[in-house]
Amino acid sequence: MAEKIKCLIIGSGPAGYTAAIYAARADMKPVMYTGMQMGGQLTTTTEVDNFPGYPDGTDGTAMMNDLQKQAERFGTEVRFGMVTQVEFSDKVGGIHKVIVDENIEIEANTVIISTGATAKYLGIESEQRLIGGGVSACATCDGFFYKGQDVVVVGAGDTAAEEATYLANICSKVTMLVRKDFMRASKAMQHRVDKTANIEVFYNTEIDEVLGDSVVEGVRAVNNQTGAKMDIPVTGVFIAIGHKPNTDLFKGVLDMDETGYLITKGKSTKTNLPGVFAAGDVQDKEYRQAVTAAGTGCMAALDAERYLGALE
């Protein structure tokens, strides 16, 4: 027998937990399946200084624990598990069927998707080991901690150029490492990089190794044309080679853009299917901040509440 619930939240993180707080307070009795990474991307961030309400800052895991406790205080049932299959209805008032961990059946009146996005990394051992110790995928999240220091940005697109120019206002020097002999960024962004005195760009250059035991002390870069290596002393490494939204489960089911981000209608969190809503980084490729994710989580719960109210 399938379990019947009013509101299913797929994925945790700021969007999912905020949706849960609002849904629970609206007596929607939400059930959340966290996914394999409880708390989402933010749990890989050691220090969070830009979320309102934490005057002394906090760390990502502690903040997600706070949000979970708050959601549970209002009656959210938080479960560890992975949604493995969906069968969403295209009818207003229809029942959305979901399979969890390949064997648990759920039937939900509303579904809020907050599965987030995953930052792309280079995949080298030293980089993975130092994530949170100087390796970051978000300059606007972590750049402040490197004020007056030297950092490296890896990437060649608009995001890399934006992060480099953002960091140049905070850091002493920014070194950009571009894998090819040109940048993919728009001409306008390239001009911004070229005009910024404390940005230096190395083309045909990749990271061979991130140096340091527990914190970043530098990078060993290699010219992929000549094989020549050089050590660059830095305290921060920002990987800006893109994000992948966690939407594979919804391909062919929900409308998404060419890169896989879910498309929502206007200023709402409504997807193309009635009763299915999307919040957080899974539908936001512009801002990707904890506070904006939390805001859309609130919106999704309100949208879901209004949807159910209109059915009565």
PDB file of N, CA and C in Angstrom, residues 188-270:
ATOM      1  N   ALA A 188      32.323  41.381 -23.299  1.00  0.00           N
ATOM      2  CA  ALA A 188      32.204  42.378 -22.231  1.00  0.00           C
ATOM      3  C   ALA A 188      32.911  41.916 -20.966  1.00  0.00           C
ATOM      4  N   MET A 189      32.716  40.629 -20.618  1.00  0.00           N
ATOM      5  CA  MET A 189      33.360  40.108 -19.411  1.00  0.00           C
ATOM      6  C   MET A 189      34.866  40.003 -19.587  1.00  0.00           C
ATOM      7  N   GLN A 190      35.317  39.622 -20.794  1.00  0.00           N
ATOM      8  CA  GLN A 190      36.754  39.566 -21.051  1.00  0.00           C
ATOM      9  C   GLN A 190      37.391  40.940 -20.908  1.00  0.00           C
ATOM     10  N   HIS A 191      36.693  41.972 -21.396  1.00  0.00           N
ATOM     11  CA  HIS A 191      37.219  43.335 -21.281  1.00  0.00           C
ATOM     12  C   HIS A 191      37.336  43.735 -19.817  1.00  0.00           C
ATOM     13  N   ARG A 192      36.349  43.330 -18.993  1.00  0.00           N
ATOM     14  CA  ARG A 192      36.417  43.644 -17.558  1.00  0.00           C
ATOM     15  C   ARG A 192      37.642  42.998 -16.924  1.00  0.00           C
ATOM     16  N   VAL A 193      37.890  41.752 -17.307  1.00  0.00           N
ATOM     17  CA  VAL A 193      39.070  41.051 -16.777  1.00  0.00           C
ATOM     18  C   VAL A 193      40.344  41.756 -17.223  1.00  0.00           C
ATOM     19  N   ASP A 194      40.423  42.091 -18.516  1.00  0.00           N
ATOM     20  CA  ASP A 194      41.635  42.711 -19.060  1.00  0.00           C
ATOM     21  C   ASP A 194      41.916  44.074 -18.437  1.00  0.00           C
ATOM     22  N   LYS A 195      40.840  44.780 -18.055  1.00  0.00           N
ATOM     23  CA  LYS A 195      41.001  46.130 -17.506  1.00  0.00           C
ATOM     24  C   LYS A 195      41.293  46.125 -16.011  1.00  0.00           C
ATOM     25  N   THR A 196      41.215  44.967 -15.376  1.00  0.00           N
ATOM     26  CA  THR A 196      41.431  44.890 -13.926  1.00  0.00           C
ATOM     27  C   THR A 196      42.903  44.616 -13.654  1.00  0.00           C
ATOM     28  N   ALA A 197      43.554  45.592 -13.047  1.00  0.00           N
ATOM     29  CA  ALA A 197      45.015  45.558 -12.923  1.00  0.00           C
ATOM     30  C   ALA A 197      45.540  44.372 -12.127  1.00  0.00           C
ATOM     31  N   ASN A 198      44.795  43.927 -11.107  1.00  0.00           N
ATOM     32  CA  ASN A 198      45.327  42.869 -10.235  1.00  0.00           C
ATOM     33  C   ASN A 198      44.827  41.471 -10.624  1.00  0.00           C
ATOM     34  N   ILE A 199      44.373  41.323 -11.884  1.00  0.00           N
ATOM     35  CA  ILE A 199      44.063  39.987 -12.422  1.00  0.00           C
ATOM     36  C   ILE A 199      45.114  39.623 -13.459  1.00  0.00           C
ATOM     37  N   GLU A 200      45.721  38.454 -13.302  1.00  0.00           N
ATOM     38  CA  GLU A 200      46.663  37.930 -14.292  1.00  0.00           C
ATOM     39  C   GLU A 200      46.099  36.629 -14.849  1.00  0.00           C
ATOM     40  N   VAL A 201      46.121  36.490 -16.181  1.00  0.00           N
ATOM     41  CA  VAL A 201      45.541  35.318 -16.835  1.00  0.00           C
ATOM     42  C   VAL A 201      46.651  34.480 -17.458  1.00  0.00           C
ATOM     43  N   PHE A 202      46.655  33.177 -17.145  1.00  0.00           N
ATOM     44  CA  PHE A 202      47.553  32.226 -17.798  1.00  0.00           C
ATOM     45  C   PHE A 202      46.712  31.312 -18.685  1.00  0.00           C
ATOM     46  N   TYR A 203      47.005  31.323 -19.976  1.00  0.00           N
ATOM     47  CA  TYR A 203      46.285  30.470 -20.925  1.00  0.00           C
ATOM     48  C   TYR A 203      47.004  29.125 -21.080  1.00  0.00           C
ATOM     49  N   ASN A 204      46.277  28.153 -21.638  1.00  0.00           N
ATOM     50  CA  ASN A 204      46.830  26.792 -21.812  1.00  0.00           C
ATOM     51  C   ASN A 204      47.391  26.251 -20.498  1.00  0.00           C
ATOM     52  N   THR A 205      46.729  26.597 -19.399  1.00  0.00           N
ATOM     53  CA  THR A 205      47.266  26.264 -18.079  1.00  0.00           C
ATOM     54  C   THR A 205      46.205  25.583 -17.222  1.00  0.00           C
ATOM     55  N   GLU A 206      46.613  24.514 -16.544  1.00  0.00           N
ATOM     56  CA  GLU A 206      45.712  23.757 -15.675  1.00  0.00           C
ATOM     57  C   GLU A 206      46.378  23.528 -14.324  1.00  0.00           C
ATOM     58  N   ILE A 207      45.555  23.179 -13.339  1.00  0.00           N
ATOM     59  CA  ILE A 207      46.103  22.829 -12.022  1.00  0.00           C
ATOM     60  C   ILE A 207      46.565  21.377 -12.052  1.00  0.00           C
ATOM     61  N   ASP A 208      47.807  21.177 -11.694  1.00  0.00           N
ATOM     62  CA  ASP A 208      48.354  19.829 -11.572  1.00  0.00           C
ATOM     63  C   ASP A 208      48.138  19.306 -10.154  1.00  0.00           C
ATOM     64  N   GLU A 209      48.254  20.225  -9.180  1.00  0.00           N
ATOM     65  CA  GLU A 209      48.076  19.837  -7.774  1.00  0.00           C
ATOM     66  C   GLU A 209      47.786  21.084  -6.941  1.00  0.00           C
ATOM     67  N   VAL A 210      46.899  20.924  -5.950  1.00  0.00           N
ATOM     68  CA  VAL A 210      46.695  21.978  -4.953  1.00  0.00           C
ATOM     69  C   VAL A 210      47.643  21.693  -3.795  1.00  0.00           C
ATOM     70  N   LEU A 211      48.436  22.671  -3.416  1.00  0.00           N
ATOM     71  CA  LEU A 211      49.470  22.468  -2.409  1.00  0.00           C
ATOM     72  C   LEU A 211      48.955  22.819  -1.015  1.00  0.00           C
ATOM     73  N   GLY A 212      49.366  22.032  -0.048  1.00  0.00           N
ATOM     74  CA  GLY A 212      48.971  22.263   1.343  1.00  0.00           C
ATOM     75  C   GLY A 212      48.450  20.984   1.975  1.00  0.00           C
ATOM     76  N   ASP A 213      48.644  20.857   3.301  1.00  0.00           N
ATOM     77  CA  ASP A 213      48.181  19.668   4.018  1.00  0.00           C
ATOM     78  C   ASP A 213      46.734  19.813   4.483  1.00  0.00           C
ATOM     79  N   SER A 214      46.473  20.808   5.328  1.00  0.00           N
ATOM     80  CA  SER A 214      45.117  20.996   5.845  1.00  0.00           C
ATOM     81  C   SER A 214      44.457  22.247   5.291  1.00  0.00           C
ATOM     82  N   VAL A 215      45.266  23.199   4.807  1.00  0.00           N
ATOM     83  CA  VAL A 215      44.750  24.412   4.160  1.00  0.00           C
ATOM     84  C   VAL A 215      45.563  24.661   2.899  1.00  0.00           C
ATOM     85  N   VAL A 216      44.977  25.423   1.980  1.00  0.00           N
ATOM     86  CA  VAL A 216      45.650  25.724   0.715  1.00  0.00           C
ATOM     87  C   VAL A 216      46.848  26.638   0.961  1.00  0.00           C
ATOM     88  N   GLU A 217      47.985  26.227   0.399  1.00  0.00           N
ATOM     89  CA  GLU A 217      49.194  27.049   0.473  1.00  0.00           C
ATOM     90  C   GLU A 217      49.667  27.487  -0.914  1.00  0.00           C
ATOM     91  N   GLY A 218      49.055  26.915  -1.941  1.00  0.00           N
ATOM     92  CA  GLY A 218      49.435  27.280  -3.305  1.00  0.00           C
ATOM     93  C   GLY A 218      48.898  26.266  -4.295  1.00  0.00           C
ATOM     94  N   VAL A 219      49.212  26.480  -5.565  1.00  0.00           N
ATOM     95  CA  VAL A 219      48.868  25.498  -6.599  1.00  0.00           C
ATOM     96  C   VAL A 219      50.092  25.248  -7.468  1.00  0.00           C
ATOM     97  N   ARG A 220      50.191  24.033  -7.956  1.00  0.00           N
ATOM     98  CA  ARG A 220      51.200  23.708  -8.974  1.00  0.00           C
ATOM     99  C   ARG A 220      50.471  23.677 -10.309  1.00  0.00           C
ATOM    100  N   ALA A 221      50.788  24.634 -11.161  1.00  0.00           N
ATOM    101  CA  ALA A 221      50.129  24.746 -12.458  1.00  0.00           C
ATOM    102  C   ALA A 221      51.029  24.180 -13.542  1.00  0.00           C
ATOM    103  N   VAL A 222      50.381  23.659 -14.586  1.00  0.00           N
ATOM    104  CA  VAL A 222      51.138  23.079 -15.692  1.00  0.00           C
ATOM    105  C   VAL A 222      50.636  23.654 -17.008  1.00  0.00           C
ATOM    106  N   ASN A 223      51.581  24.037 -17.883  1.00  0.00           N
ATOM    107  CA  ASN A 223      51.236  24.475 -19.233  1.00  0.00           C
ATOM    108  C   ASN A 223      50.984  23.231 -20.066  1.00  0.00           C
ATOM    109  N   ASN A 224      49.738  23.079 -20.574  1.00  0.00           N
ATOM    110  CA  ASN A 224      49.389  21.841 -21.263  1.00  0.00           C
ATOM    111  C   ASN A 224      49.934  21.772 -22.686  1.00  0.00           C
ATOM    112  N   GLN A 225      50.672  22.795 -23.105  1.00  0.00           N
ATOM    113  CA  GLN A 225      51.337  22.764 -24.412  1.00  0.00           C
ATOM    114  C   GLN A 225      52.818  22.400 -24.277  1.00  0.00           C
ATOM    115  N   THR A 226      53.464  22.968 -23.268  1.00  0.00           N
ATOM    116  CA  THR A 226      54.911  22.757 -23.108  1.00  0.00           C
ATOM    117  C   THR A 226      55.258  21.772 -22.007  1.00  0.00           C
ATOM    118  N   GLY A 227      54.300  21.549 -21.067  1.00  0.00           N
ATOM    119  CA  GLY A 227      54.570  20.678 -19.927  1.00  0.00           C
ATOM    120  C   GLY A 227      55.298  21.379 -18.796  1.00  0.00           C
ATOM    121  N   ALA A 228      55.602  22.661 -18.976  1.00  0.00           N
ATOM    122  CA  ALA A 228      56.304  23.414 -17.935  1.00  0.00           C
ATOM    123  C   ALA A 228      55.397  23.614 -16.724  1.00  0.00           C
ATOM    124  N   LYS A 229      55.993  23.465 -15.536  1.00  0.00           N
ATOM    125  CA  LYS A 229      55.228  23.622 -14.299  1.00  0.00           C
ATOM    126  C   LYS A 229      55.714  24.827 -13.516  1.00  0.00           C
ATOM    127  N   MET A 230      54.788  25.411 -12.747  1.00  0.00           N
ATOM    128  CA  MET A 230      55.173  26.518 -11.862  1.00  0.00           C
ATOM    129  C   MET A 230      54.308  26.465 -10.615  1.00  0.00           C
ATOM    130  N   ASP A 231      54.900  26.859  -9.495  1.00  0.00           N
ATOM    131  CA  ASP A 231      54.152  26.936  -8.243  1.00  0.00           C
ATOM    132  C   ASP A 231      53.684  28.372  -8.029  1.00  0.00           C
ATOM    133  N   ILE A 232      52.397  28.514  -7.709  1.00  0.00           N
ATOM    134  CA  ILE A 232      51.827  29.834  -7.456  1.00  0.00           C
ATOM    135  C   ILE A 232      51.364  29.870  -6.003  1.00  0.00           C
ATOM    136  N   PRO A 233      52.000  30.678  -5.160  1.00  0.00           N
ATOM    137  CA  PRO A 233      51.582  30.735  -3.751  1.00  0.00           C
ATOM    138  C   PRO A 233      50.258  31.493  -3.606  1.00  0.00           C
ATOM    139  N   VAL A 234      49.230  30.801  -3.138  1.00  0.00           N
ATOM    140  CA  VAL A 234      47.916  31.410  -2.900  1.00  0.00           C
ATOM    141  C   VAL A 234      47.300  30.758  -1.661  1.00  0.00           C
ATOM    142  N   THR A 235      46.285  31.398  -1.109  1.00  0.00           N
ATOM    143  CA  THR A 235      45.587  30.831   0.045  1.00  0.00           C
ATOM    144  C   THR A 235      44.189  30.343  -0.310  1.00  0.00           C
ATOM    145  N   GLY A 236      43.713  30.710  -1.512  1.00  0.00           N
ATOM    146  CA  GLY A 236      42.379  30.295  -1.926  1.00  0.00           C
ATOM    147  C   GLY A 236      42.351  29.864  -3.381  1.00  0.00           C
ATOM    148  N   VAL A 237      41.571  28.824  -3.659  1.00  0.00           N
ATOM    149  CA  VAL A 237      41.401  28.320  -5.028  1.00  0.00           C
ATOM    150  C   VAL A 237      39.901  28.268  -5.314  1.00  0.00           C
ATOM    151  N   PHE A 238      39.458  29.021  -6.302  1.00  0.00           N
ATOM    152  CA  PHE A 238      38.034  29.072  -6.650  1.00  0.00           C
ATOM    153  C   PHE A 238      37.818  28.372  -7.990  1.00  0.00           C
ATOM    154  N   ILE A 239      37.060  27.285  -7.938  1.00  0.00           N
ATOM    155  CA  ILE A 239      36.778  26.501  -9.136  1.00  0.00           C
ATOM    156  C   ILE A 239      35.485  27.041  -9.756  1.00  0.00           C
ATOM    157  N   ALA A 240      35.586  27.565 -10.967  1.00  0.00           N
ATOM    158  CA  ALA A 240      34.435  28.202 -11.613  1.00  0.00           C
ATOM    159  C   ALA A 240      34.218  27.578 -12.994  1.00  0.00           C
ATOM    160  N   ILE A 241      33.958  26.280 -12.993  1.00  0.00           N
ATOM    161  CA  ILE A 241      33.762  25.573 -14.269  1.00  0.00           C
ATOM    162  C   ILE A 241      32.326  25.091 -14.423  1.00  0.00           C
ATOM    163  N   GLY A 242      31.427  25.660 -13.588  1.00  0.00           N
ATOM    164  CA  GLY A 242      30.007  25.394 -13.770  1.00  0.00           C
ATOM    165  C   GLY A 242      29.368  24.562 -12.678  1.00  0.00           C
ATOM    166  N   HIS A 243      28.046  24.469 -12.751  1.00  0.00           N
ATOM    167  CA  HIS A 243      27.239  23.662 -11.843  1.00  0.00           C
ATOM    168  C   HIS A 243      26.348  22.733 -12.655  1.00  0.00           C
ATOM    169  N   LYS A 244      25.999  21.614 -12.069  1.00  0.00           N
ATOM    170  CA  LYS A 244      25.061  20.690 -12.702  1.00  0.00           C
ATOM    171  C   LYS A 244      23.836  20.555 -11.806  1.00  0.00           C
ATOM    172  N   PRO A 245      22.663  20.994 -12.301  1.00  0.00           N
ATOM    173  CA  PRO A 245      21.455  20.839 -11.474  1.00  0.00           C
ATOM    174  C   PRO A 245      21.116  19.363 -11.304  1.00  0.00           C
ATOM    175  N   ASN A 246      20.642  19.009 -10.131  1.00  0.00           N
ATOM    176  CA  ASN A 246      20.324  17.605  -9.835  1.00  0.00           C
ATOM    177  C   ASN A 246      18.903  17.282 -10.309  1.00  0.00           C
ATOM    178  N   THR A 247      18.767  17.175 -11.638  1.00  0.00           N
ATOM    179  CA  THR A 247      17.439  17.020 -12.234  1.00  0.00           C
ATOM    180  C   THR A 247      17.319  15.804 -13.150  1.00  0.00           C
ATOM    181  N   ASP A 248      18.308  14.931 -13.143  1.00  0.00           N
ATOM    182  CA  ASP A 248      18.245  13.756 -14.040  1.00  0.00           C
ATOM    183  C   ASP A 248      16.951  12.969 -13.840  1.00  0.00           C
ATOM    184  N   LEU A 249      16.477  12.920 -12.602  1.00  0.00           N
ATOM    185  CA  LEU A 249      15.268  12.172 -12.255  1.00  0.00           C
ATOM    186  C   LEU A 249      14.036  12.713 -12.975  1.00  0.00           C
ATOM    187  N   PHE A 250      14.082  13.989 -13.366  1.00  0.00           N
ATOM    188  CA  PHE A 250      12.879  14.642 -13.909  1.00  0.00           C
ATOM    189  C   PHE A 250      12.942  14.878 -15.420  1.00  0.00           C
ATOM    190  N   LYS A 251      13.977  14.346 -16.066  1.00  0.00           N
ATOM    191  CA  LYS A 251      14.092  14.509 -17.520  1.00  0.00           C
ATOM    192  C   LYS A 251      12.929  13.829 -18.228  1.00  0.00           C
ATOM    193  N   GLY A 252      12.337  14.559 -19.163  1.00  0.00           N
ATOM    194  CA  GLY A 252      11.189  14.025 -19.885  1.00  0.00           C
ATOM    195  C   GLY A 252       9.889  14.142 -19.116  1.00  0.00           C
ATOM    196  N   VAL A 253       9.961  14.643 -17.875  1.00  0.00           N
ATOM    197  CA  VAL A 253       8.769  14.781 -17.024  1.00  0.00           C
ATOM    198  C   VAL A 253       8.443  16.251 -16.798  1.00  0.00           C
ATOM    199  N   LEU A 254       9.461  17.029 -16.427  1.00  0.00           N
ATOM    200  CA  LEU A 254       9.281  18.456 -16.161  1.00  0.00           C
ATOM    201  C   LEU A 254      10.068  19.282 -17.175  1.00  0.00           C
ATOM    202  N   ASP A 255       9.555  20.465 -17.474  1.00  0.00           N
ATOM    203  CA  ASP A 255      10.248  21.370 -18.392  1.00  0.00           C
ATOM    204  C   ASP A 255      11.539  21.860 -17.753  1.00  0.00           C
ATOM    205  N   MET A 256      12.619  21.835 -18.531  1.00  0.00           N
ATOM    206  CA  MET A 256      13.902  22.342 -18.060  1.00  0.00           C
ATOM    207  C   MET A 256      14.631  23.012 -19.217  1.00  0.00           C
ATOM    208  N   ASP A 257      15.607  23.841 -18.883  1.00  0.00           N
ATOM    209  CA  ASP A 257      16.355  24.514 -19.944  1.00  0.00           C
ATOM    210  C   ASP A 257      17.435  23.591 -20.491  1.00  0.00           C
ATOM    211  N   GLU A 258      18.236  24.135 -21.412  1.00  0.00           N
ATOM    212  CA  GLU A 258      19.219  23.286 -22.103  1.00  0.00           C
ATOM    213  C   GLU A 258      20.298  22.752 -21.182  1.00  0.00           C
ATOM    214  N   THR A 259      20.486  23.382 -20.017  1.00  0.00           N
ATOM    215  CA  THR A 259      21.500  22.894 -19.080  1.00  0.00           C
ATOM    216  C   THR A 259      20.907  22.070 -17.950  1.00  0.00           C
ATOM    217  N   GLY A 260      19.566  21.888 -17.951  1.00  0.00           N
ATOM    218  CA  GLY A 260      18.942  20.999 -16.973  1.00  0.00           C
ATOM    219  C   GLY A 260      18.279  21.673 -15.798  1.00  0.00           C
ATOM    220  N   TYR A 261      18.289  23.008 -15.746  1.00  0.00           N
ATOM    221  CA  TYR A 261      17.604  23.701 -14.655  1.00  0.00           C
ATOM    222  C   TYR A 261      16.098  23.672 -14.894  1.00  0.00           C
ATOM    223  N   LEU A 262      15.331  23.391 -13.833  1.00  0.00           N
ATOM    224  CA  LEU A 262      13.884  23.349 -13.954  1.00  0.00           C
ATOM    225  C   LEU A 262      13.340  24.749 -14.240  1.00  0.00           C
ATOM    226  N   ILE A 263      12.359  24.809 -15.123  1.00  0.00           N
ATOM    227  CA  ILE A 263      11.751  26.086 -15.503  1.00  0.00           C
ATOM    228  C   ILE A 263      10.494  26.304 -14.671  1.00  0.00           C
ATOM    229  N   THR A 264      10.424  27.459 -14.010  1.00  0.00           N
ATOM    230  CA  THR A 264       9.240  27.804 -13.230  1.00  0.00           C
ATOM    231  C   THR A 264       8.525  28.980 -13.890  1.00  0.00           C
ATOM    232  N   LYS A 265       7.235  29.089 -13.610  1.00  0.00           N
ATOM    233  CA  LYS A 265       6.388  30.064 -14.299  1.00  0.00           C
ATOM    234  C   LYS A 265       6.442  31.436 -13.629  1.00  0.00           C
ATOM    235  N   GLY A 266       6.861  32.438 -14.417  1.00  0.00           N
ATOM    236  CA  GLY A 266       6.871  33.808 -13.918  1.00  0.00           C
ATOM    237  C   GLY A 266       7.638  33.958 -12.626  1.00  0.00           C
ATOM    238  N   LYS A 267       7.027  34.630 -11.655  1.00  0.00           N
ATOM    239  CA  LYS A 267       7.677  34.832 -10.355  1.00  0.00           C
ATOM    240  C   LYS A 267       7.309  33.744  -9.359  1.00  0.00           C
ATOM    241  N   SER A 268       6.630  32.705  -9.837  1.00  0.00           N
ATOM    242  CA  SER A 268       6.197  31.631  -8.940  1.00  0.00           C
ATOM    243  C   SER A 268       7.215  30.498  -8.940  1.00  0.00           C
ATOM    244  N   THR A 269       6.906  29.457  -8.173  1.00  0.00           N
ATOM    245  CA  THR A 269       7.731  28.236  -8.170  1.00  0.00           C
ATOM    246  C   THR A 269       7.013  27.098  -8.891  1.00  0.00           C
ATOM    247  N   LYS A 270       5.966  27.422  -9.637  1.00  0.00           N
ATOM    248  CA  LYS A 270       5.172  26.407 -10.329  1.00  0.00           C
ATOM    249  C   LYS A 270       5.941  25.844 -11.521  1.00  0.00           C
TER     250      LYS A 270
END
